[in-house]
GROMACS .gro file of C-alpha atoms in nm:
model
  205
    1UNK     CA    1   0.000   0.000   0.000
    2UNK     CA    2   0.140   0.334  -0.108
    3UNK     CA    3   0.196   0.579   0.175
    4UNK     CA    4   0.186   0.954   0.204
    5UNK     CA    5   0.446   1.198   0.075
    6UNK     CA    6   0.588   1.454   0.315
    7UNK     CA    7   0.829   1.737   0.249
    8UNK     CA    8   1.089   1.881   0.482
    9UNK     CA    9   1.253   2.222   0.447
   10UNK     CA   10   1.512   2.384   0.672
   11UNK     CA   11   1.714   2.702   0.702
   12UNK     CA   12   1.965   2.775   0.976
   13UNK     CA   13   1.842   3.114   1.101
   14UNK     CA   14   1.514   3.298   1.140
   15UNK     CA   15   1.612   3.569   0.890
   16UNK     CA   16   1.659   3.316   0.609
   17UNK     CA   17   1.375   3.221   0.377
   18UNK     CA   18   1.218   2.882   0.304
   19UNK     CA   19   1.040   2.991  -0.016
   20UNK     CA   20   1.286   2.832  -0.261
   21UNK     CA   21   1.269   2.494  -0.090
   22UNK     CA   22   0.892   2.499  -0.047
   23UNK     CA   23   0.846   2.583  -0.416
   24UNK     CA   24   1.071   2.291  -0.514
   25UNK     CA   25   0.878   2.055  -0.287
   26UNK     CA   26   0.536   2.159  -0.417
   27UNK     CA   27   0.660   2.139  -0.776
   28UNK     CA   28   0.769   1.783  -0.702
   29UNK     CA   29   0.418   1.702  -0.589
   30UNK     CA   30   0.420   1.744  -0.211
   31UNK     CA   31   0.102   1.906  -0.081
   32UNK     CA   32   0.186   2.229   0.102
   33UNK     CA   33  -0.004   2.108   0.411
   34UNK     CA   34   0.238   1.814   0.427
   35UNK     CA   35   0.556   2.026   0.426
   36UNK     CA   36   0.723   2.054   0.765
   37UNK     CA   37   0.974   2.332   0.822
   38UNK     CA   38   1.243   2.432   1.068
   39UNK     CA   39   1.446   2.746   1.112
   40UNK     CA   40   1.725   2.585   1.306
   41UNK     CA   41   2.086   2.477   1.270
   42UNK     CA   42   2.157   2.150   1.093
   43UNK     CA   43   2.431   2.049   1.337
   44UNK     CA   44   2.198   1.788   1.490
   45UNK     CA   45   1.842   1.656   1.461
   46UNK     CA   46   1.705   1.810   1.779
   47UNK     CA   47   1.462   2.030   1.586
   48UNK     CA   48   1.096   2.070   1.671
   49UNK     CA   49   0.959   2.033   1.320
   50UNK     CA   50   1.173   1.739   1.220
   51UNK     CA   51   1.111   1.548   1.543
   52UNK     CA   52   0.735   1.594   1.503
   53UNK     CA   53   0.761   1.470   1.145
   54UNK     CA   54   0.964   1.164   1.234
   55UNK     CA   55   0.799   1.065   1.562
   56UNK     CA   56   0.436   1.151   1.494
   57UNK     CA   57   0.372   1.163   1.119
   58UNK     CA   58   0.596   0.934   0.915
   59UNK     CA   59   0.474   0.575   0.874
   60UNK     CA   60   0.593   0.270   0.682
   61UNK     CA   61   0.545   0.325   0.311
   62UNK     CA   62   0.567   0.705   0.337
   63UNK     CA   63   0.813   0.913   0.137
   64UNK     CA   64   1.021   1.197   0.281
   65UNK     CA   65   1.120   1.459   0.023
   66UNK     CA   66   1.391   1.723   0.072
   67UNK     CA   67   1.535   1.959  -0.188
   68UNK     CA   68   1.901   1.905  -0.096
   69UNK     CA   69   2.081   1.655   0.125
   70UNK     CA   70   2.221   1.924   0.355
   71UNK     CA   71   1.866   2.042   0.432
   72UNK     CA   72   1.831   1.714   0.619
   73UNK     CA   73   2.141   1.795   0.823
   74UNK     CA   74   2.510   1.880   0.817
   75UNK     CA   75   2.665   1.634   1.059
   76UNK     CA   76   2.794   1.332   0.864
   77UNK     CA   77   2.763   1.072   1.140
   78UNK     CA   78   2.418   1.190   1.245
   79UNK     CA   79   2.284   1.198   0.890
   80UNK     CA   80   2.415   0.845   0.844
   81UNK     CA   81   2.232   0.727   1.158
   82UNK     CA   82   1.916   0.917   1.064
   83UNK     CA   83   1.913   0.771   0.713
   84UNK     CA   84   1.945   0.420   0.855
   85UNK     CA   85   1.663   0.483   1.105
   86UNK     CA   86   1.429   0.610   0.833
   87UNK     CA   87   1.506   0.304   0.623
   88UNK     CA   88   1.431   0.076   0.919
   89UNK     CA   89   1.099   0.260   0.964
   90UNK     CA   90   1.015   0.173   0.604
   91UNK     CA   91   1.027   0.538   0.498
   92UNK     CA   92   1.169   0.615   0.155
   93UNK     CA   93   1.378   0.926   0.090
   94UNK     CA   94   1.383   1.154  -0.213
   95UNK     CA   95   1.654   1.416  -0.266
   96UNK     CA   96   1.521   1.641  -0.542
   97UNK     CA   97   1.858   1.783  -0.646
   98UNK     CA   98   2.026   1.439  -0.642
   99UNK     CA   99   1.786   1.185  -0.797
  100UNK     CA  100   2.047   0.907  -0.779
  101UNK     CA  101   1.990   0.899  -0.401
  102UNK     CA  102   1.614   0.845  -0.422
  103UNK     CA  103   1.503   0.520  -0.255
  104UNK     CA  104   1.134   0.540  -0.350
  105UNK     CA  105   1.012   0.233  -0.540
  106UNK     CA  106   1.355   0.069  -0.523
  107UNK     CA  107   1.439  -0.287  -0.422
  108UNK     CA  108   1.611  -0.360  -0.090
  109UNK     CA  109   1.937  -0.423  -0.275
  110UNK     CA  110   1.910  -0.091  -0.457
  111UNK     CA  111   1.831   0.087  -0.130
  112UNK     CA  112   2.138  -0.067   0.030
  113UNK     CA  113   2.355   0.047  -0.260
  114UNK     CA  114   2.205   0.397  -0.242
  115UNK     CA  115   2.275   0.412   0.132
  116UNK     CA  116   2.640   0.327   0.065
  117UNK     CA  117   2.656   0.604  -0.196
  118UNK     CA  118   2.506   0.849   0.053
  119UNK     CA  119   2.755   0.760   0.325
  120UNK     CA  120   3.054   0.783   0.088
  121UNK     CA  121   2.927   1.115  -0.043
  122UNK     CA  122   2.879   1.250   0.306
  123UNK     CA  123   3.226   1.136   0.412
  124UNK     CA  124   3.378   1.301   0.104
  125UNK     CA  125   3.183   1.624   0.161
  126UNK     CA  126   3.278   1.635   0.528
  127UNK     CA  127   3.647   1.583   0.447
  128UNK     CA  128   3.641   1.853   0.176
  129UNK     CA  129   3.476   2.091   0.422
  130UNK     CA  130   3.746   2.020   0.683
  131UNK     CA  131   4.016   2.083   0.423
  132UNK     CA  132   3.847   2.407   0.319
  133UNK     CA  133   3.829   2.528   0.679
  134UNK     CA  134   4.196   2.442   0.738
  135UNK     CA  135   4.295   2.625   0.418
  136UNK     CA  136   4.096   2.933   0.521
  137UNK     CA  137   4.254   2.927   0.865
  138UNK     CA  138   4.603   2.893   0.714
  139UNK     CA  139   4.537   3.177   0.470
  140UNK     CA  140   4.401   3.392   0.754
  141UNK     CA  141   4.707   3.323   0.968
  142UNK     CA  142   4.945   3.402   0.679
  143UNK     CA  143   4.770   3.733   0.610
  144UNK     CA  144   4.771   3.823   0.980
  145UNK     CA  145   5.142   3.741   1.010
  146UNK     CA  146   5.216   3.958   0.709
  147UNK     CA  147   5.036   4.242   0.886
  148UNK     CA  148   5.237   4.178   1.202
  149UNK     CA  149   4.942   4.056   1.407
  150UNK     CA  150   5.074   3.834   1.690
  151UNK     CA  151   4.928   3.492   1.767
  152UNK     CA  152   4.901   3.294   2.086
  153UNK     CA  153   4.854   3.416   2.439
  154UNK     CA  154   5.003   3.757   2.511
  155UNK     CA  155   5.311   3.731   2.728
  156UNK     CA  156   5.268   3.837   3.087
  157UNK     CA  157   5.446   4.162   3.167
  158UNK     CA  158   5.755   4.136   3.388
  159UNK     CA  159   5.665   4.259   3.739
  160UNK     CA  160   5.845   4.576   3.852
  161UNK     CA  161   6.006   4.395   4.145
  162UNK     CA  162   6.107   4.089   3.940
  163UNK     CA  163   6.480   4.157   3.915
  164UNK     CA  164   6.517   4.274   4.278
  165UNK     CA  165   6.336   3.968   4.410
  166UNK     CA  166   6.535   3.739   4.180
  167UNK     CA  167   6.856   3.887   4.325
  168UNK     CA  168   6.739   3.798   4.676
  169UNK     CA  169   6.653   3.446   4.557
  170UNK     CA  170   6.983   3.389   4.376
  171UNK     CA  171   7.183   3.527   4.672
  172UNK     CA  172   7.002   3.290   4.907
  173UNK     CA  173   6.806   3.553   5.097
  174UNK     CA  174   6.473   3.387   5.016
  175UNK     CA  175   6.333   3.073   4.853
  176UNK     CA  176   6.196   3.049   4.502
  177UNK     CA  177   5.846   2.998   4.645
  178UNK     CA  178   5.866   3.327   4.836
  179UNK     CA  179   6.004   3.500   4.527
  180UNK     CA  180   5.710   3.373   4.321
  181UNK     CA  181   5.468   3.495   4.584
  182UNK     CA  182   5.625   3.841   4.601
  183UNK     CA  183   5.628   3.879   4.223
  184UNK     CA  184   5.278   3.734   4.187
  185UNK     CA  185   5.393   3.476   3.934
  186UNK     CA  186   5.295   3.113   3.895
  187UNK     CA  187   5.571   2.854   3.889
  188UNK     CA  188   5.575   2.796   3.512
  189UNK     CA  189   5.558   3.167   3.434
  190UNK     CA  190   5.827   3.249   3.690
  191UNK     CA  191   6.078   2.999   3.556
  192UNK     CA  192   5.999   3.095   3.197
  193UNK     CA  193   6.075   3.458   3.277
  194UNK     CA  194   6.392   3.360   3.459
  195UNK     CA  195   6.504   3.157   3.157
  196UNK     CA  196   6.417   3.431   2.909
  197UNK     CA  197   6.585   3.705   3.115
  198UNK     CA  198   6.879   3.515   3.260
  199UNK     CA  199   7.141   3.746   3.106
  200UNK     CA  200   6.971   4.060   3.235
  201UNK     CA  201   6.911   3.900   3.576
  202UNK     CA  202   7.280   3.813   3.609
  203UNK     CA  203   7.377   4.171   3.525
  204UNK     CA  204   7.126   4.332   3.761
  205UNK     CA  205   7.197   4.085   4.036
   0.00000   0.00000   0.00000
């Protein structure tokens, strides 16, 4: 028995528009009353509209239609799990912009092959996105370095009493712990400053 056809549309923020997706879904044949929407990030599936669609509306034999795969979500592992769950529910999936991924009216073998294609595609897309982000970060760092913008944590300023207190420490008048306390420095910072300023300390002391 043929089920019902539902559409799902999503944008990430409230100031974005769903019109383009809704038009594509209705043109495909989804009744507008059966289109569920979300204005929420695709980082996971904890979205009010989608959860209502999956938990309360979709039944075995139904078809879920989305315009693009990333409208379903953006997290590779979660999309993979969600796709498998929908298949176990007996729900077919149609990706309008990628007909090769459509599982409607396909045999179990064909659906399995399509699922493998989806997972490989998602893995490839996720890896390309990671590479793109790394490249952008590298380019941003290179440009910043060219402009003389420093990176990393700013170095802590040398306390005014640093050299005087170091003299007392080196001459045995006080312990290193007391010297750290007087200069207000933590152990790692204190010894780093001592190492970096050893020549000047030896002169002033």
